[in-house]
């Protein structure tokens, strides 16, 4: 069995870690370098991660909650497989988070507290590299060099996970969300520059707090990443994320909860051996109009197999 170059394949797999940093909060808050990198057809990836958030985390901006001090600790499990789309490479991945939430806040001027654990919303995604990342066998991939990649994806999250319509704070949101996205990745020497644009659509939650129906307008999101790869297989990424929109309606009444938020993050990938790697990630809200003033840290282990590895 021939050794596999650790840098390209390790770099190609961070796309399954999108929800490690914000597993059940909002799809628009994902910070995801290497989402459209290439990898050999038939390779599988398993990921197990831990994430903790702390600060002004708002799971639902339409609730009149102020002075929130909420902590979450979660485990994230993910699976991804590289697949062939008629000569173009792509991936299928599924992510399942389990979380514990605790904290306190003021609701209409009165202090409230909450402690709960349960599964968050899972996410299922299919992505395809439309240009610059052909489907390759392991042997072909070893001689391939990235230039410009253009890709697209569709992520769907069903209304599963812990939810109680009689409580103010929940881990799940009791609704579907659909997220189409396009991405561009350009390699320049040991640097890779990336950009992604997405929009998130939501169905109604007809069991919202107090027996109401909650609707939400689309959220628009942009990401940018500057990634430096090292000869040892390590890579580090400086990440920025912006998202806006998402005003909600309660029984048709529009709320004053427009989101206009920025986050900054850092991701570090460390190969252990040919089949295993560790990733560290951190992010912080630097500008928050609604529900984004929190810090997050995460660590994840990744194992790969198949594809003649």
Short mmCIF file of C-alpha atoms in Angstrom, two decimals:
data_model
loop_
_atom_site.label_atom_id
_atom_site.label_comp_id
_atom_site.label_asym_id
_atom_site.label_seq_id
_atom_site.Cartn_x
_atom_site.Cartn_y
_atom_site.Cartn_z
CA UNK A 1 0.00 0.00 0.00
CA UNK A 2 1.52 3.29 -1.08
CA UNK A 3 1.65 6.23 1.35
CA UNK A 4 -0.89 8.93 0.62
CA UNK A 5 0.21 12.58 0.64
CA UNK A 6 -1.27 13.90 3.90
CA UNK A 7 -1.75 17.57 2.97
CA UNK A 8 -4.22 17.34 0.09
CA UNK A 9 -6.48 14.68 1.59
CA UNK A 10 -6.46 16.16 5.07
CA UNK A 11 -7.29 19.53 3.52
CA UNK A 12 -10.16 18.09 1.54
CA UNK A 13 -12.16 16.89 4.51
CA UNK A 14 -12.91 19.91 6.68
CA UNK A 15 -16.23 20.35 4.91
CA UNK A 16 -17.90 17.84 7.24
CA UNK A 17 -17.00 20.02 10.25
CA UNK A 18 -19.30 22.94 9.47
CA UNK A 19 -21.55 22.32 12.44
CA UNK A 20 -18.82 21.62 14.95
CA UNK A 21 -18.59 25.31 15.82
CA UNK A 22 -22.32 26.06 15.80
CA UNK A 23 -24.11 22.72 15.84
CA UNK A 24 -27.72 23.74 16.47
CA UNK A 25 -27.79 27.51 16.37
CA UNK A 26 -28.20 28.71 12.78
CA UNK A 27 -27.10 27.33 9.44
CA UNK A 28 -26.01 30.82 8.38
CA UNK A 29 -23.40 30.92 11.17
CA UNK A 30 -21.35 28.03 9.78
CA UNK A 31 -17.64 28.76 9.33
CA UNK A 32 -16.33 26.15 6.93
CA UNK A 33 -12.94 26.22 5.20
CA UNK A 34 -12.13 23.60 2.52
CA UNK A 35 -15.80 22.95 1.79
CA UNK A 36 -15.16 22.33 -1.93
CA UNK A 37 -11.71 20.74 -1.91
CA UNK A 38 -11.09 17.62 -3.97
CA UNK A 39 -10.44 14.07 -2.71
CA UNK A 40 -10.24 10.58 -4.28
CA UNK A 41 -13.55 8.99 -5.27
CA UNK A 42 -14.83 6.42 -2.78
CA UNK A 43 -13.01 7.77 0.28
CA UNK A 44 -15.12 7.86 3.46
CA UNK A 45 -14.68 10.13 6.47
CA UNK A 46 -15.91 9.71 10.05
CA UNK A 47 -15.74 12.67 12.44
CA UNK A 48 -16.34 12.93 16.18
CA UNK A 49 -16.04 16.33 17.82
CA UNK A 50 -16.67 18.36 20.96
CA UNK A 51 -17.77 22.00 20.98
CA UNK A 52 -18.47 24.56 23.67
CA UNK A 53 -20.13 27.98 23.34
CA UNK A 54 -20.42 30.73 25.93
CA UNK A 55 -21.94 34.19 25.94
CA UNK A 56 -24.92 36.01 24.46
CA UNK A 57 -26.24 33.08 22.48
CA UNK A 58 -29.80 33.54 21.19
CA UNK A 59 -31.49 30.41 19.86
CA UNK A 60 -34.53 32.42 18.76
CA UNK A 61 -34.17 36.15 18.24
CA UNK A 62 -37.95 36.72 18.15
CA UNK A 63 -38.30 35.99 21.88
CA UNK A 64 -38.08 39.08 24.16
CA UNK A 65 -35.06 37.67 26.02
CA UNK A 66 -32.35 40.03 27.27
CA UNK A 67 -29.10 39.75 29.25
CA UNK A 68 -28.64 36.11 28.23
CA UNK A 69 -25.77 34.11 29.74
CA UNK A 70 -25.97 30.70 28.13
CA UNK A 71 -23.44 27.90 27.80
CA UNK A 72 -23.67 24.88 25.53
CA UNK A 73 -21.50 21.79 25.41
CA UNK A 74 -22.03 19.41 22.55
CA UNK A 75 -20.82 16.32 20.76
CA UNK A 76 -20.96 16.18 16.97
CA UNK A 77 -20.85 13.04 14.85
CA UNK A 78 -20.48 13.18 11.07
CA UNK A 79 -20.01 10.92 8.06
CA UNK A 80 -18.99 11.94 4.53
CA UNK A 81 -18.24 10.08 1.29
CA UNK A 82 -16.61 11.40 -1.88
CA UNK A 83 -18.73 10.51 -4.91
CA UNK A 84 -18.56 10.81 -8.70
CA UNK A 85 -21.05 13.09 -10.48
CA UNK A 86 -20.47 12.22 -14.13
CA UNK A 87 -16.76 13.03 -14.06
CA UNK A 88 -16.96 15.74 -11.38
CA UNK A 89 -16.17 15.11 -7.73
CA UNK A 90 -18.65 15.74 -4.96
CA UNK A 91 -19.56 14.71 -1.43
CA UNK A 92 -22.47 13.48 0.59
CA UNK A 93 -22.37 14.16 4.30
CA UNK A 94 -24.59 13.89 7.35
CA UNK A 95 -24.02 15.60 10.69
CA UNK A 96 -25.76 14.78 14.01
CA UNK A 97 -25.18 16.97 17.12
CA UNK A 98 -26.02 16.21 20.75
CA UNK A 99 -26.01 19.17 23.14
CA UNK A 100 -26.36 20.24 26.75
CA UNK A 101 -27.64 23.78 27.32
CA UNK A 102 -27.64 25.71 30.59
CA UNK A 103 -27.92 29.36 31.56
CA UNK A 104 -30.15 32.23 32.53
CA UNK A 105 -31.67 35.34 31.00
CA UNK A 106 -34.37 37.97 31.56
CA UNK A 107 -37.77 37.41 29.97
CA UNK A 108 -40.05 40.47 30.06
CA UNK A 109 -37.99 41.75 32.98
CA UNK A 110 -38.18 38.52 34.98
CA UNK A 111 -35.21 36.14 35.48
CA UNK A 112 -35.55 32.69 33.94
CA UNK A 113 -33.17 29.73 33.78
CA UNK A 114 -32.97 26.55 31.72
CA UNK A 115 -30.93 23.35 31.73
CA UNK A 116 -31.56 20.66 29.15
CA UNK A 117 -29.79 18.12 26.95
CA UNK A 118 -30.78 16.34 23.77
CA UNK A 119 -30.18 15.92 20.07
CA UNK A 120 -30.00 19.03 17.91
CA UNK A 121 -31.06 19.31 14.30
CA UNK A 122 -29.21 16.94 11.97
CA UNK A 123 -28.04 18.16 8.58
CA UNK A 124 -27.82 16.30 5.25
CA UNK A 125 -25.86 17.76 2.36
CA UNK A 126 -24.87 16.96 -1.21
CA UNK A 127 -22.14 19.03 -2.88
CA UNK A 128 -20.63 18.96 -6.37
CA UNK A 129 -17.51 20.61 -7.76
CA UNK A 130 -18.69 22.10 -11.04
CA UNK A 131 -15.26 23.20 -12.28
CA UNK A 132 -11.64 22.43 -11.49
CA UNK A 133 -12.02 19.28 -9.36
CA UNK A 134 -12.54 16.19 -11.54
CA UNK A 135 -13.38 12.79 -10.10
CA UNK A 136 -10.07 10.99 -9.56
CA UNK A 137 -8.91 7.63 -8.34
CA UNK A 138 -6.33 7.50 -5.56
CA UNK A 139 -3.51 7.01 -8.07
CA UNK A 140 -4.70 9.95 -10.21
CA UNK A 141 -5.25 12.17 -7.20
CA UNK A 142 -1.62 11.83 -6.03
CA UNK A 143 -0.46 13.76 -9.10
CA UNK A 144 -3.28 16.34 -9.18
CA UNK A 145 -2.72 20.03 -8.35
CA UNK A 146 -5.50 22.44 -7.50
CA UNK A 147 -6.00 25.68 -9.42
CA UNK A 148 -9.52 27.16 -9.42
CA UNK A 149 -12.49 25.20 -8.09
CA UNK A 150 -16.13 26.28 -8.38
CA UNK A 151 -18.69 24.24 -6.47
CA UNK A 152 -22.27 24.20 -5.23
CA UNK A 153 -24.16 22.39 -2.49
CA UNK A 154 -27.61 21.86 -1.03
CA UNK A 155 -28.05 21.23 2.70
CA UNK A 156 -31.34 20.17 4.29
CA UNK A 157 -32.11 20.05 8.00
CA UNK A 158 -35.36 18.36 9.15
CA UNK A 159 -37.41 19.38 12.22
CA UNK A 160 -35.91 16.72 14.46
CA UNK A 161 -34.18 17.03 17.80
CA UNK A 162 -35.22 18.21 21.26
CA UNK A 163 -38.11 20.69 21.22
CA UNK A 164 -40.79 21.70 23.72
CA UNK A 165 -43.22 24.40 22.56
CA UNK A 166 -44.07 25.30 26.16
CA UNK A 167 -40.49 26.32 26.99
CA UNK A 168 -38.58 29.47 26.07
CA UNK A 169 -35.25 27.87 25.12
CA UNK A 170 -34.82 24.69 23.12
CA UNK A 171 -32.06 22.93 21.25
CA UNK A 172 -34.17 22.17 18.18
CA UNK A 173 -36.35 24.59 16.22
CA UNK A 174 -39.28 22.40 15.04
CA UNK A 175 -39.03 23.37 11.37
CA UNK A 176 -37.27 22.50 8.12
CA UNK A 177 -34.40 24.57 6.75
CA UNK A 178 -32.90 24.45 3.26
CA UNK A 179 -29.56 25.99 2.38
CA UNK A 180 -28.28 26.26 -1.23
CA UNK A 181 -24.70 27.54 -1.54
CA UNK A 182 -22.03 28.29 -4.12
CA UNK A 183 -18.30 28.37 -3.42
CA UNK A 184 -15.02 29.31 -5.07
CA UNK A 185 -11.54 28.09 -4.08
CA UNK A 186 -8.29 29.37 -5.67
CA UNK A 187 -4.84 27.92 -4.90
CA UNK A 188 -1.85 30.29 -5.01
CA UNK A 189 1.31 28.47 -3.98
CA UNK A 190 0.84 27.27 -0.40
CA UNK A 191 -2.11 29.61 0.04
CA UNK A 192 -5.74 28.88 -0.82
CA UNK A 193 -8.28 31.71 -0.96
CA UNK A 194 -11.95 30.80 -0.67
CA UNK A 195 -15.35 32.44 -0.73
CA UNK A 196 -18.87 31.08 -0.24
CA UNK A 197 -22.34 32.61 -0.62
CA UNK A 198 -25.53 31.00 0.69
CA UNK A 199 -29.16 31.65 1.53
CA UNK A 200 -31.16 29.75 4.17
CA UNK A 201 -34.91 29.21 3.79
CA UNK A 202 -37.16 28.14 6.67
CA UNK A 203 -40.58 26.54 6.96
CA UNK A 204 -42.99 27.70 9.67
CA UNK A 205 -42.88 26.50 13.27
CA UNK A 206 -46.56 25.94 14.10
CA UNK A 207 -45.83 25.00 17.73
CA UNK A 208 -43.96 28.11 18.78
CA UNK A 209 -43.87 29.28 22.42
CA UNK A 210 -47.37 30.02 23.73
CA UNK A 211 -49.17 28.09 20.97
CA UNK A 212 -48.21 30.56 18.23
CA UNK A 213 -46.94 30.16 14.66
CA UNK A 214 -43.51 31.54 13.86
CA UNK A 215 -42.29 32.30 10.34
CA UNK A 216 -38.84 33.54 9.35
CA UNK A 217 -37.60 35.31 6.26
CA UNK A 218 -34.44 34.01 4.52
CA UNK A 219 -30.98 34.52 5.96
CA UNK A 220 -28.16 35.54 3.60
CA UNK A 221 -24.60 34.50 4.41
CA UNK A 222 -21.07 35.08 3.09
CA UNK A 223 -17.82 33.39 4.13
CA UNK A 224 -14.17 34.03 3.28
CA UNK A 225 -11.08 32.00 4.17
CA UNK A 226 -7.33 32.47 3.79
CA UNK A 227 -5.67 29.07 4.21
CA UNK A 228 -1.96 28.32 4.47
CA UNK A 229 -0.73 24.73 3.97
CA UNK A 230 2.55 23.39 5.34
CA UNK A 231 4.73 20.67 3.86
CA UNK A 232 4.13 18.50 6.94
CA UNK A 233 0.42 18.28 6.09
CA UNK A 234 -0.73 20.85 8.62
CA UNK A 235 -2.85 23.79 7.54
CA UNK A 236 -4.29 26.85 9.24
CA UNK A 237 -7.20 29.03 8.12
CA UNK A 238 -8.30 32.54 9.05
CA UNK A 239 -12.07 32.65 8.64
CA UNK A 240 -14.70 35.40 8.47
CA UNK A 241 -18.47 35.01 8.28
CA UNK A 242 -21.23 37.59 7.68
CA UNK A 243 -24.96 36.94 7.71
CA UNK A 244 -28.00 39.18 7.57
CA UNK A 245 -31.77 39.07 7.23
CA UNK A 246 -33.96 36.50 8.93
CA UNK A 247 -36.67 38.77 10.35
CA UNK A 248 -39.42 36.71 11.95
CA UNK A 249 -43.20 36.91 12.14
CA UNK A 250 -45.37 35.72 15.01
CA UNK A 251 -48.90 34.96 13.76
CA UNK A 252 -48.20 37.27 10.81
CA UNK A 253 -46.89 40.20 12.91
CA UNK A 254 -43.39 41.24 11.81
CA UNK A 255 -40.79 41.41 14.62
CA UNK A 256 -37.91 43.85 15.00
CA UNK A 257 -35.22 41.13 14.96
CA UNK A 258 -33.26 41.75 11.76
CA UNK A 259 -29.85 40.06 11.93
CA UNK A 260 -26.65 41.79 10.75
CA UNK A 261 -23.77 39.88 12.30
CA UNK A 262 -20.06 39.21 11.80
CA UNK A 263 -17.92 36.36 13.14
CA UNK A 264 -14.19 35.72 13.00
CA UNK A 265 -12.64 32.28 13.35
CA UNK A 266 -9.44 30.26 13.20
CA UNK A 267 -9.11 26.61 12.13
CA UNK A 268 -6.02 24.40 12.55
CA UNK A 269 -5.64 20.90 11.06
CA UNK A 270 -2.98 18.52 12.41
CA UNK A 271 -2.40 15.14 10.72
CA UNK A 272 -1.66 12.25 13.09
CA UNK A 273 -0.90 9.62 10.48
CA UNK A 274 -2.01 8.67 6.97
CA UNK A 275 -5.60 7.94 8.04
CA UNK A 276 -6.24 10.18 11.03
CA UNK A 277 -6.13 13.89 11.83
CA UNK A 278 -7.24 16.36 14.50
CA UNK A 279 -8.83 19.74 13.90
CA UNK A 280 -9.10 22.67 16.30
CA UNK A 281 -11.47 25.56 15.69
CA UNK A 282 -12.48 28.75 17.47
CA UNK A 283 -14.77 31.63 16.55
CA UNK A 284 -16.13 34.79 18.14
CA UNK A 285 -18.87 37.28 17.34
CA UNK A 286 -17.24 40.63 16.62
CA UNK A 287 -20.36 42.55 15.60
CA UNK A 288 -23.82 41.43 16.62
CA UNK A 289 -27.17 43.08 16.06
CA UNK A 290 -29.10 40.00 17.22
CA UNK A 291 -28.02 36.77 18.91
CA UNK A 292 -24.38 36.40 17.86
CA UNK A 293 -22.34 37.74 20.79
CA UNK A 294 -20.82 34.42 21.84
CA UNK A 295 -17.51 32.55 21.68
CA UNK A 296 -17.08 28.96 20.49
CA UNK A 297 -14.22 26.46 20.64
CA UNK A 298 -14.14 22.96 19.16
CA UNK A 299 -11.91 19.93 18.70
CA UNK A 300 -12.59 17.05 16.29
CA UNK A 301 -10.97 13.76 15.38
CA UNK A 302 -11.26 12.50 11.81
CA UNK A 303 -10.67 9.04 10.35
CA UNK A 304 -10.72 8.16 6.64
CA UNK A 305 -10.96 4.85 4.81
CA UNK A 306 -11.98 3.31 1.48
CA UNK A 307 -11.09 4.47 -2.03
CA UNK A 308 -8.13 2.02 -2.12
CA UNK A 309 -6.48 3.72 0.87
#
